[in-house]
mmCIF file of C-alpha atoms in Angstrom:
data_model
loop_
_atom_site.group_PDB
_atom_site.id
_atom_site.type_symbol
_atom_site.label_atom_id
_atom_site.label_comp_id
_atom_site.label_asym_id
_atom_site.label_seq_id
_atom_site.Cartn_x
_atom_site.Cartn_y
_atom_site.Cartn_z
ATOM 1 C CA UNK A 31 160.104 192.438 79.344
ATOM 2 C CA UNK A 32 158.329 192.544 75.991
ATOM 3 C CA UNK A 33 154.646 192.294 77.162
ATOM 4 C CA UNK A 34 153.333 192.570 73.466
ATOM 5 C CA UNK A 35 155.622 189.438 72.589
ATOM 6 C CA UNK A 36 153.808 186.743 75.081
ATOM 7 C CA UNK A 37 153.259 183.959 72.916
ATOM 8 C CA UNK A 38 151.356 180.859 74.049
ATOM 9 C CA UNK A 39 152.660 176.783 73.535
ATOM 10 C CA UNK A 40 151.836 175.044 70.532
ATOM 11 C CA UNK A 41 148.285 174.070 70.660
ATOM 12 C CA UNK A 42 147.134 176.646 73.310
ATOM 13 C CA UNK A 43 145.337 179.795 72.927
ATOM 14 C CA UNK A 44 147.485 183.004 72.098
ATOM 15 C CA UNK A 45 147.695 185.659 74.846
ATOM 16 C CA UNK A 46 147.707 189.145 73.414
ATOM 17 C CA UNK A 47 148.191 192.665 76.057
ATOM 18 C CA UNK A 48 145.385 194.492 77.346
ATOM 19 C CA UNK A 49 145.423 198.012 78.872
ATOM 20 C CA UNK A 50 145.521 198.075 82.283
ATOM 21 C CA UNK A 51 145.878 201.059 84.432
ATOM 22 C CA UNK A 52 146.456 199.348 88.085
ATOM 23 C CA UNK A 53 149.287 197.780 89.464
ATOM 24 C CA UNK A 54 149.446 194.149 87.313
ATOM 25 C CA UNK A 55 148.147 193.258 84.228
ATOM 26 C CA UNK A 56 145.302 191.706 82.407
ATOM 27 C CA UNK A 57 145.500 189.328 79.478
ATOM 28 C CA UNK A 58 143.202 188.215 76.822
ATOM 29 C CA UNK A 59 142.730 184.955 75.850
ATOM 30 C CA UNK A 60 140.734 184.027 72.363
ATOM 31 C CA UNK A 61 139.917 180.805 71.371
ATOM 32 C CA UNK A 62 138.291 180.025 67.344
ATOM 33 C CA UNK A 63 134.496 180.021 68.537
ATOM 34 C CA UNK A 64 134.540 181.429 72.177
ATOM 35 C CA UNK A 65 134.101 184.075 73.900
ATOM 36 C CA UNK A 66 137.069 186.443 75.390
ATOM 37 C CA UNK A 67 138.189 185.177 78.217
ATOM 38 C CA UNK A 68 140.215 187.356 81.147
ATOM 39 C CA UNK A 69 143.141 186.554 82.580
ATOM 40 C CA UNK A 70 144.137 188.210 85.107
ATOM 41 C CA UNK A 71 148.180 188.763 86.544
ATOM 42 C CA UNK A 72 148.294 190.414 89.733
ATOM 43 C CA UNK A 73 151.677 189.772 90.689
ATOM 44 C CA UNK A 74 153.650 192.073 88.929
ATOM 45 C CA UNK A 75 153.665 196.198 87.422
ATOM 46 C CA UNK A 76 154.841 196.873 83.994
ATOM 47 C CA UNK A 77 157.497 199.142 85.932
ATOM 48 C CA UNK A 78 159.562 196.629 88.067
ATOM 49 C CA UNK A 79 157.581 192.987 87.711
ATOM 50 C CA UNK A 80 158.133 193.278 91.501
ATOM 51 C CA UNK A 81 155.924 190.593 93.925
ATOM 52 C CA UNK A 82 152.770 192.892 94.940
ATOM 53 C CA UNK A 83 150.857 192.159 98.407
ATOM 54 C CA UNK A 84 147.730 191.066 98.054
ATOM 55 C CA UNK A 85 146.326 193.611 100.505
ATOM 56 C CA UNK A 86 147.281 196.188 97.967
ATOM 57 C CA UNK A 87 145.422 194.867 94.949
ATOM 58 C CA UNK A 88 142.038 196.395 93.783
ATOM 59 C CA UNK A 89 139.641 193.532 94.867
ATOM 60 C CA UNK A 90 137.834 194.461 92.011
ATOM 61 C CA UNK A 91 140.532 193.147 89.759
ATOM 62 C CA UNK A 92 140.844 190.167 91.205
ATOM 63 C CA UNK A 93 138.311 186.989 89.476
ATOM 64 C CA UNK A 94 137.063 184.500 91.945
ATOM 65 C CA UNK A 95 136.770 180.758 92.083
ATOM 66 C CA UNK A 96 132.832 180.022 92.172
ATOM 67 C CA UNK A 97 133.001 176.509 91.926
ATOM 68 C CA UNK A 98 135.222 173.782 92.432
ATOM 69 C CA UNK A 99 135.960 170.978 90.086
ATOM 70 C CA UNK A 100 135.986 167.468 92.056
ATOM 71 C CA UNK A 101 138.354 165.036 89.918
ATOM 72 C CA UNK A 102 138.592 162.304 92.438
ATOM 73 C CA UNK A 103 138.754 158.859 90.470
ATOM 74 C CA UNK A 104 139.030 160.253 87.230
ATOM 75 C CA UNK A 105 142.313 159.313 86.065
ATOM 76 C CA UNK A 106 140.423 155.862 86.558
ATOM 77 C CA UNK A 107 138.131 155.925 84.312
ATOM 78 C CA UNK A 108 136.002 153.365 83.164
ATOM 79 C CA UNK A 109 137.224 151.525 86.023
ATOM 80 C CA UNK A 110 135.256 154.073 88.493
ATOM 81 C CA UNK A 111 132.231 151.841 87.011
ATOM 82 C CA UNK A 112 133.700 149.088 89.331
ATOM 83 C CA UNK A 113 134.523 151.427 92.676
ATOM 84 C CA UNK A 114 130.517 152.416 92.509
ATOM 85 C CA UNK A 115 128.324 149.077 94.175
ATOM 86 C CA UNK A 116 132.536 148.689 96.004
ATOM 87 C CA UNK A 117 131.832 151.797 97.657
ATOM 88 C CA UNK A 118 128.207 151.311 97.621
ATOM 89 C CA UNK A 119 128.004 148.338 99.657
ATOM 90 C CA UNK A 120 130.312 149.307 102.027
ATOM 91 C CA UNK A 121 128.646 152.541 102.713
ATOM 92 C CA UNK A 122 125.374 150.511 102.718
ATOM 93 C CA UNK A 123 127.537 148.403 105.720
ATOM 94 C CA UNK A 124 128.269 151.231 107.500
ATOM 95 C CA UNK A 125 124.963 152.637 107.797
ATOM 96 C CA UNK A 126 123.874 149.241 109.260
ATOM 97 C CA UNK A 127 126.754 148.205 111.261
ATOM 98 C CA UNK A 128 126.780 151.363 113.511
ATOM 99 C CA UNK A 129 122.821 152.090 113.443
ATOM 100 C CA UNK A 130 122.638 148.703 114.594
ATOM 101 C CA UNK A 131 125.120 148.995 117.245
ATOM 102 C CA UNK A 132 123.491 152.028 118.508
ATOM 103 C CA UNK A 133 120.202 151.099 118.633
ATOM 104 C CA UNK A 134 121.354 147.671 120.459
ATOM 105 C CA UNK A 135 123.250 149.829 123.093
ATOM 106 C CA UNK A 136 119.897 151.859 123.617
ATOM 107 C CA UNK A 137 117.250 148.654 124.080
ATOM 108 C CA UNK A 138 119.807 146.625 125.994
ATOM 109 C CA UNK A 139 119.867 147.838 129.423
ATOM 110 C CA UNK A 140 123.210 145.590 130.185
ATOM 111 C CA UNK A 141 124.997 147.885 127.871
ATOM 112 C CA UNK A 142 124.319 150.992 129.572
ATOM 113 C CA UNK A 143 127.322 151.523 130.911
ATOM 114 C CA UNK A 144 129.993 154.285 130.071
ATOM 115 C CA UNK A 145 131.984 152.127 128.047
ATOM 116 C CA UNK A 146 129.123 151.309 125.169
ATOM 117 C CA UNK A 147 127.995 154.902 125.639
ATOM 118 C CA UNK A 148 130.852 156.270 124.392
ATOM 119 C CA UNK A 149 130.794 153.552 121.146
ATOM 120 C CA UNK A 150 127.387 154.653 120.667
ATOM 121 C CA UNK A 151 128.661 158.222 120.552
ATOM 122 C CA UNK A 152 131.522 157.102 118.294
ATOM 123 C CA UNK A 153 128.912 155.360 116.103
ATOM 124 C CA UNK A 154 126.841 158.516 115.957
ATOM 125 C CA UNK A 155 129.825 160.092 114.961
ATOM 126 C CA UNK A 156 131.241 157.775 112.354
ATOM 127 C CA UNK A 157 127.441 157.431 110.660
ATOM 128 C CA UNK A 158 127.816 161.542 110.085
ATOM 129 C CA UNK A 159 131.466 161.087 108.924
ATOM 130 C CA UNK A 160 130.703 159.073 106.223
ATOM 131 C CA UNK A 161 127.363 160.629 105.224
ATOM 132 C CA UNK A 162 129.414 164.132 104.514
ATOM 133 C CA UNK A 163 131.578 162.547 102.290
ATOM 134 C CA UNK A 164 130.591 159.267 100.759
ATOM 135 C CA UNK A 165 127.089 160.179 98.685
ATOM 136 C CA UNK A 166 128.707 163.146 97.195
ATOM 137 C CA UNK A 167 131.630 160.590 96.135
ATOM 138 C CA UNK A 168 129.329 157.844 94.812
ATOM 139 C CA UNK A 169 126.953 160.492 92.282
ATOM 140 C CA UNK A 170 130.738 162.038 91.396
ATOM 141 C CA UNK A 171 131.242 158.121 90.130
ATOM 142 C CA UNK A 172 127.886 158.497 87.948
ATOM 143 C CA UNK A 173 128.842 162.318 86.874
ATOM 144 C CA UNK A 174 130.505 163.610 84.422
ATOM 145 C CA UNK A 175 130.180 167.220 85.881
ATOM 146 C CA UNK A 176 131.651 166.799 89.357
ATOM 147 C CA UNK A 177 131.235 170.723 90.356
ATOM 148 C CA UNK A 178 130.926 171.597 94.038
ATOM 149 C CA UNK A 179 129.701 175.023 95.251
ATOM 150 C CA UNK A 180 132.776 176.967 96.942
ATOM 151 C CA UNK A 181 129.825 177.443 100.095
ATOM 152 C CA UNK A 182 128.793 173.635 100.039
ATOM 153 C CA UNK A 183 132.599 172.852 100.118
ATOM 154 C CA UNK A 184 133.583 175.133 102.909
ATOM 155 C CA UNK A 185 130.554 173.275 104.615
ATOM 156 C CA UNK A 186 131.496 169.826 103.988
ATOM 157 C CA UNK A 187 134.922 170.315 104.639
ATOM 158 C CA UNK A 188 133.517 171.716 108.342
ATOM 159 C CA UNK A 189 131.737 168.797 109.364
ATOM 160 C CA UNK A 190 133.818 166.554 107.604
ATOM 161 C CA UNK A 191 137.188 167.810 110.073
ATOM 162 C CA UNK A 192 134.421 168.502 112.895
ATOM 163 C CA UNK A 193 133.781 164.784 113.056
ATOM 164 C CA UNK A 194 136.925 163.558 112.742
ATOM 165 C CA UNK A 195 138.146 165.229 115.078
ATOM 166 C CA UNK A 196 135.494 164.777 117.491
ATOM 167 C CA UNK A 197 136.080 160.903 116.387
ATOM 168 C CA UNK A 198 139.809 161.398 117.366
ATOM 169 C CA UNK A 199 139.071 163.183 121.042
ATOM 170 C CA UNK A 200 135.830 160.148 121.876
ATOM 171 C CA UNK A 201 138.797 157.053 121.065
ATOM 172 C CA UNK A 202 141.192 159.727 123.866
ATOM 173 C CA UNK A 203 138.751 159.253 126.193
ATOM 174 C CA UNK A 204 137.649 155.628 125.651
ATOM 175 C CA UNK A 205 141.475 154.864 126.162
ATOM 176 C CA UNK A 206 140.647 156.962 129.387
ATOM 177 C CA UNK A 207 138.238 154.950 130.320
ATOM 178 C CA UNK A 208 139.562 151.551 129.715
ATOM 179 C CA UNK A 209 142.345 152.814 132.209
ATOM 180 C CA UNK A 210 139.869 154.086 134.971
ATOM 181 C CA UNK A 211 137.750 150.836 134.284
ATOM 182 C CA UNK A 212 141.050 148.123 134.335
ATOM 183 C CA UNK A 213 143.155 150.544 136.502
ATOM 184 C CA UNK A 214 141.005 151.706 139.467
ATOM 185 C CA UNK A 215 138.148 149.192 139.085
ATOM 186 C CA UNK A 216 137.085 150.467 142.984
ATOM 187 C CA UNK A 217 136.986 154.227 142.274
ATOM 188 C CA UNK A 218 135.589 153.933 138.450
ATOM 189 C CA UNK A 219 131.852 154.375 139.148
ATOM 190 C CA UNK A 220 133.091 157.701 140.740
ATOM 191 C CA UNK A 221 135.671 158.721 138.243
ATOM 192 C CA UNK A 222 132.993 157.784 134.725
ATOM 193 C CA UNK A 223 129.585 158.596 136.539
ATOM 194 C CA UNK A 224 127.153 159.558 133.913
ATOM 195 C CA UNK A 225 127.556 163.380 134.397
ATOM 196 C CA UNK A 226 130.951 162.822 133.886
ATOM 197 C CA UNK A 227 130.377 160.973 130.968
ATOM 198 C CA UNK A 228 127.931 163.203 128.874
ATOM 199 C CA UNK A 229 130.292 166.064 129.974
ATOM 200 C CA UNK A 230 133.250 164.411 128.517
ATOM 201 C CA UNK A 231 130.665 163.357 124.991
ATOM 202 C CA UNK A 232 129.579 167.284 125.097
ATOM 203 C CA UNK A 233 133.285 168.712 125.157
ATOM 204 C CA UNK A 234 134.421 166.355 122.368
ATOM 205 C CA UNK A 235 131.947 167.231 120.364
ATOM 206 C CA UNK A 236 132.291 171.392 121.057
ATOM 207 C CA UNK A 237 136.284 170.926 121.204
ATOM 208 C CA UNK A 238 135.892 169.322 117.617
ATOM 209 C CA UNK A 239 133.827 171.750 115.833
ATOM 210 C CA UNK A 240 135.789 174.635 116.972
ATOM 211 C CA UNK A 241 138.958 173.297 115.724
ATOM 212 C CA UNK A 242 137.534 172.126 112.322
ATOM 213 C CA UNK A 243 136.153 176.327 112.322
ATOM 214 C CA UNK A 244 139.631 177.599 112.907
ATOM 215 C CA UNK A 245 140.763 175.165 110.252
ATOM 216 C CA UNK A 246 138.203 175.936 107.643
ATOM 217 C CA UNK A 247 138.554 179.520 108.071
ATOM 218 C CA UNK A 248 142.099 179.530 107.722
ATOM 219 C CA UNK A 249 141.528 177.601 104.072
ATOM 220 C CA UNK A 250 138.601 179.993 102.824
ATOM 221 C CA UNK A 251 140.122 183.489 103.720
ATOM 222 C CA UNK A 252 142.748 182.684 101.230
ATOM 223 C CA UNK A 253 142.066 184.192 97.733
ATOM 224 C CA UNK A 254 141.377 181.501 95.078
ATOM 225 C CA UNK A 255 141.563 182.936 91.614
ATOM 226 C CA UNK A 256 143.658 179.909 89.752
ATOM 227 C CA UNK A 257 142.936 176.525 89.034
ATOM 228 C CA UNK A 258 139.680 175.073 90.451
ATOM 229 C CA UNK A 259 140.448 171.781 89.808
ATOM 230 C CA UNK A 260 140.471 169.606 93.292
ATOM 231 C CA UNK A 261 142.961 166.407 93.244
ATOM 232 C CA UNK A 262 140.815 164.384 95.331
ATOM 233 C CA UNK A 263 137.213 163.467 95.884
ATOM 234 C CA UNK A 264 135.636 165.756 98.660
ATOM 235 C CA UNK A 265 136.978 169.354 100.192
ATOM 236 C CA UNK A 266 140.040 168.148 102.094
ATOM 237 C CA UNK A 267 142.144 170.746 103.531
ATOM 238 C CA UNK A 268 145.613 169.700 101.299
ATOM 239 C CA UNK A 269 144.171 169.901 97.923
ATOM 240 C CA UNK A 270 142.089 172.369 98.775
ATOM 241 C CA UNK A 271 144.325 175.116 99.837
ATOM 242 C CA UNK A 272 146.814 173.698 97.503
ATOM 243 C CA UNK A 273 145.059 176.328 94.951
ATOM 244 C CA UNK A 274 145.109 179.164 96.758
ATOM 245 C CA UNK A 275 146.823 182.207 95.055
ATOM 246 C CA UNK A 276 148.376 184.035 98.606
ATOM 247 C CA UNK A 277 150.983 183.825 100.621
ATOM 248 C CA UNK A 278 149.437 180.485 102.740
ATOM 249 C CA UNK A 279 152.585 179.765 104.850
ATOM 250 C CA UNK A 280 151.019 180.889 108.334
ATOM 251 C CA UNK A 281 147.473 179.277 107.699
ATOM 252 C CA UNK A 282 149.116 176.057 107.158
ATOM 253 C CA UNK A 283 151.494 176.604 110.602
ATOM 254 C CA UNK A 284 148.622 177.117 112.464
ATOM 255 C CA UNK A 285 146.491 173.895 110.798
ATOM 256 C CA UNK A 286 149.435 172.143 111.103
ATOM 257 C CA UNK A 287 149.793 172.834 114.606
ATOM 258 C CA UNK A 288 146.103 172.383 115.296
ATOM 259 C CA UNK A 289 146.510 168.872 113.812
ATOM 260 C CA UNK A 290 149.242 168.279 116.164
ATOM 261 C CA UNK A 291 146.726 168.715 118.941
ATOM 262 C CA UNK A 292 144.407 167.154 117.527
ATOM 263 C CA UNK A 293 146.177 163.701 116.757
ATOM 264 C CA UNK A 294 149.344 163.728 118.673
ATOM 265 C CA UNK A 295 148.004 164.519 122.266
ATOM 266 C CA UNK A 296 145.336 161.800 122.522
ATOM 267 C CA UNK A 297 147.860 159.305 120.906
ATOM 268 C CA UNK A 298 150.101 160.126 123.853
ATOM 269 C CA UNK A 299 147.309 159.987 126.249
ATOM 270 C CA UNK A 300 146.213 156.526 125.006
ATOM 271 C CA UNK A 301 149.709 154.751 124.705
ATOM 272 C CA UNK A 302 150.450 156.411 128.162
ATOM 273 C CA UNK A 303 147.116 154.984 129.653
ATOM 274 C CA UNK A 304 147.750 151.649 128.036
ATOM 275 C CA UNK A 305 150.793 151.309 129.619
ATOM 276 C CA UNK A 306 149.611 151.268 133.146
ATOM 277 C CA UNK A 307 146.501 149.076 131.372
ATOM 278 C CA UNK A 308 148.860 146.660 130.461
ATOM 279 C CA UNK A 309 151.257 146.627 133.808
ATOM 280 C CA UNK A 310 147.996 146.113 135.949
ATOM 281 C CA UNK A 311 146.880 143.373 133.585
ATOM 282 C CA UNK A 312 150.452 141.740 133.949
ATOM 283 C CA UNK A 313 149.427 141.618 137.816
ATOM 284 C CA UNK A 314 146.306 139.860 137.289
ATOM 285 C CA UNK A 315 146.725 136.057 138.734
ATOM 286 C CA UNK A 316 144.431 134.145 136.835
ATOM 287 C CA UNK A 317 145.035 133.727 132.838
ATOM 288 C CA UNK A 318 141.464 133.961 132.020
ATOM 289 C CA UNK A 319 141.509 137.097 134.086
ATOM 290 C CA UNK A 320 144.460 138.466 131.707
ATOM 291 C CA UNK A 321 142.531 137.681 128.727
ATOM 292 C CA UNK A 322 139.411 139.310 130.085
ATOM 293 C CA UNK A 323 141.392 142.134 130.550
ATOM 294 C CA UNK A 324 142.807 142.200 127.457
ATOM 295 C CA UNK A 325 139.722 141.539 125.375
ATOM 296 C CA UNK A 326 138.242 144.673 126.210
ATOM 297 C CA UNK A 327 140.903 147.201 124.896
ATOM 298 C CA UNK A 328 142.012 145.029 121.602
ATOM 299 C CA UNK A 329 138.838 146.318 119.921
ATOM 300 C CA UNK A 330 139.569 149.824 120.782
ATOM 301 C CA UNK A 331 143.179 149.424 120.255
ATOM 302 C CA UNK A 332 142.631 148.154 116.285
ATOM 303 C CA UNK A 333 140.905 151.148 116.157
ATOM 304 C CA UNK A 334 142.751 153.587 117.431
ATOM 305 C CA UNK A 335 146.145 151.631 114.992
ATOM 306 C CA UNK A 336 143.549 152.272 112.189
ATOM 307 C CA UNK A 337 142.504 156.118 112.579
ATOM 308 C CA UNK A 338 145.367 157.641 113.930
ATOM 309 C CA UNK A 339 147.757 155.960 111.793
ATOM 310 C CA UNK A 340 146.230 157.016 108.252
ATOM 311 C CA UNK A 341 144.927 160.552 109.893
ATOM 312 C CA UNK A 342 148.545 161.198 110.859
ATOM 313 C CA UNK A 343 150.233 160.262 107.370
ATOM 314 C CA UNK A 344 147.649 163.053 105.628
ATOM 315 C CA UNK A 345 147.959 165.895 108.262
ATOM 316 C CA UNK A 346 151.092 165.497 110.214
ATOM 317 C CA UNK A 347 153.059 167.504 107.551
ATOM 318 C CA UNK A 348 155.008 170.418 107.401
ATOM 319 C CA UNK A 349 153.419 171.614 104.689
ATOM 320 C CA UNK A 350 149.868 171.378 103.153
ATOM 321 C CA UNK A 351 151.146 171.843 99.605
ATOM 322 C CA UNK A 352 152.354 168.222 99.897
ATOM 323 C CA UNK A 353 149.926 166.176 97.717
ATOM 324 C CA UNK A 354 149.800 163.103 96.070
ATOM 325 C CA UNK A 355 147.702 160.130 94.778
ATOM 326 C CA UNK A 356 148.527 158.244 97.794
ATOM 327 C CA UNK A 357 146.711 160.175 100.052
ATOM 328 C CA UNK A 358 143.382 159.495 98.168
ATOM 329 C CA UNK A 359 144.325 155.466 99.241
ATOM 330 C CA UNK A 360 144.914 156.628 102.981
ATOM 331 C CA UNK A 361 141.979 158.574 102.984
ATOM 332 C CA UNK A 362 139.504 156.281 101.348
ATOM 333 C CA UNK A 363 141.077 154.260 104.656
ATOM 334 C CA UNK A 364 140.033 156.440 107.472
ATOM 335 C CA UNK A 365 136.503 157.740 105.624
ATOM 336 C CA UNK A 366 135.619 153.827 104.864
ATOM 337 C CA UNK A 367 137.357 151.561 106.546
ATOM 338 C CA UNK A 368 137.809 152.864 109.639
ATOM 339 C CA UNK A 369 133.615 153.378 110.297
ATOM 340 C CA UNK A 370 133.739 150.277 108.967
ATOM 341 C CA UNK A 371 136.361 148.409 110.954
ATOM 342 C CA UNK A 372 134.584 150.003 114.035
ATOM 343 C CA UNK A 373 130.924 148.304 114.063
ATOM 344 C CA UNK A 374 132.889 144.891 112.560
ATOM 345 C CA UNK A 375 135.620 145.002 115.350
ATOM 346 C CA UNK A 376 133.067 145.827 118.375
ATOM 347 C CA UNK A 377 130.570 143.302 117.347
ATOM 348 C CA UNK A 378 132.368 140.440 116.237
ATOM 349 C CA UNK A 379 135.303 140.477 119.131
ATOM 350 C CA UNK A 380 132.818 141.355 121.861
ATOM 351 C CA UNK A 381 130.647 138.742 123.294
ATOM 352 C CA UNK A 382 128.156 141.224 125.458
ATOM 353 C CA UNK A 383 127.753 143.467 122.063
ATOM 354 C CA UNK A 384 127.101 139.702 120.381
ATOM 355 C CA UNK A 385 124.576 138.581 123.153
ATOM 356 C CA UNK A 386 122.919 142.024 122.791
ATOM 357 C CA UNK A 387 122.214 141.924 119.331
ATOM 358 C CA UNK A 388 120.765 138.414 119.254
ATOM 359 C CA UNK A 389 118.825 139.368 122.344
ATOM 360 C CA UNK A 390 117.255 142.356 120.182
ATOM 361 C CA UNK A 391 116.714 140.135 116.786
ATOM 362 C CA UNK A 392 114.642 137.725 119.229
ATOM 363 C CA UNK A 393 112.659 140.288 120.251
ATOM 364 C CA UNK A 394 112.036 141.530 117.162
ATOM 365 C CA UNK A 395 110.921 138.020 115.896
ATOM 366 C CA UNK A 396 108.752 137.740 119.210
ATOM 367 C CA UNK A 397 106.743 141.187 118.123
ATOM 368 C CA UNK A 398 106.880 140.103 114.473
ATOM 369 C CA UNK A 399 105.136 136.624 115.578
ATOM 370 C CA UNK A 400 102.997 138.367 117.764
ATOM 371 C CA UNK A 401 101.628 140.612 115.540
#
């Protein structure tokens, strides 16, 4: 191969050879009124162009991503003009909707039971979900340089998968606990006493922070030396590691199997415990018994539909390489509709959550009055 013969495509800066005494090679490129820029080949020796470990390369050859490049909406644009007070308001929603649930389930003593303390947990949850993602997304709308710091993505993408997957564990055991509730209605103030319960908060909450440090880890060890441009609008896992430069095969069989854990095992646990929900309900004599019964897991159950669905088209996949523009749709699903749906779906269908919050806005106007 004729190294001094590398010519560049019409239109594109012309690559001339440069020395290089290591294994690989460097390139030059010069643009009319900038400075030299290197490029830098590490895959092949001028003696057999053979694949070379990355182990074996000089680290000190190798040029590092600093920064990442956040396109999100941009193939939009001037209609990302229109997504910004979209986006706005429904973040604005979501910061209500579940500060509002959780501050009902704390002054309303009838709610303090394990049921609303684990969709005050959720809420908790959901409200720093969306905070990690959505007010970087809304000044990306507004920016025209959308630049992350490699750090400050390595950290959003930790809490980011930290609360979704605590998010994912919390609806596991709410399904739990619809079936000790609806199941063994005798036995259920032993099975979900409060220890029990703020154990089961705690180890969702540990379990999913662990998992989102094996899976960020197993991103940012990679080498990233090529592209820096993101196809999506916040560190996700697939576009991220979509530009490393090694071999990535066994990081993404071990986050793919992590994400298997993650989303398949709860599912299974909730459709099993639904299915002995639903044959005990079946039992129930009366009909407004039945859809008493009922009532109580639909709102979880839209949920559950919601997360797991979208959460399992993005990272149930063989391989993380696999991107496209429809998972920016499914993930704009579960990182806004979903902590949306949640406060909407708990309020509106549930008549205690209802009585609660009216119970609270009287109060309010009682103080306000007083005052």
């Amino acid at each position: 191969m004729d190294l001094h013969a590398i010519d560049s495509k019409p239109g594109e800066a012309a690559l001339t050879e440069k020395a290089a005494l290591v294994p690989g090679f460097e390139m030059e490129c010069r643009e009319p009124g900038t400075a030299n820029h290197r490029i830098i080949y590490p895959f092949f020796s001028y003696s057999s162009l053979q694949i070379i470990p990355w182990e074996q390369f000089p680290s000190e050859n190798l040029t590092t991503v600093n920064e990442f490049l956040l396109l999100g909406f941009s193939s939009l644009q001037e209609k990302q003009l229109v997504l910004f007070p979209i986006f706005l308001c429904l973040y604005l929603v979501i910061l209500c909707g579940n500060i509002t649930i959780v501050t009902v389930i704390c002054l309303e003593h009838s709610l303090h039971i394990p049921m609303y303390f684990f969709l005050g947990v959720l809420s908790v949850s959901e409200t720093c979900y969306t905070f990690v993602v959505l007010p970087k997304m809304l000044i990306n709308l507004f920016s025209v340089l959308r630049t992350i710091s490699f750090t400050s993505c390595a950290i959003q993408m930790f809490f980011f998968l930290g609360f979704g997957v605590t998010n994912c564990l919390l609806l596991g055991v709410m399904g739990y606990d619809r079936y000790a509730a609806i199941c063994h209605p005798l036995r259920y103030p032993i099975l979900m006493n409060w220890r029990v319960c703020r154990l089961l908060a705690a180890s969702c909450g540990v379990s999913g922070f662990l998992i989102s440090l094996i899976g960020t880890t197993l991103v940012f060890i990679l080498p990233f030396c090529n592209s820096n441009k993101v196809e999506h609008y916040f560190c996700d896992i697939s576009p991220v590691i979509h530009l490393a430069c090694g071999d990535a095969h066994i990081n993404e069989l071990i986050i793919f199997i992590c994400g298997v854990l993650v989303l398949v095992f709860p599912l299974t646990f909730i459709c099993i415990s639904y299915g002995f929900i639903i044959s005990t309900i079946l039992k129930i004599p009366s009909a407004e018994g039945k859809r008493k019964a009922f009532s109580t897991c639909a709102s979880h159950l839209t949920v559950v539909v919601v997360h797991y669905g979208c959460a399992s088209f993005v990272y149930l996949r063989p391989t993380s390489r696999i991107t496209s523009s429809k998972d920016q749709l499914v993930t704009v699903t579960y990182t806004i509709v979903t902590p949306l749906l949640n406060p909407m779906v708990y309020s509106l269908r549930n008549k205690d959550v209802q009585v609660a919050i009216r119970k609270v806005i009287s109060w309010g106007g009682f103080s306000l009055k007083t005052i």
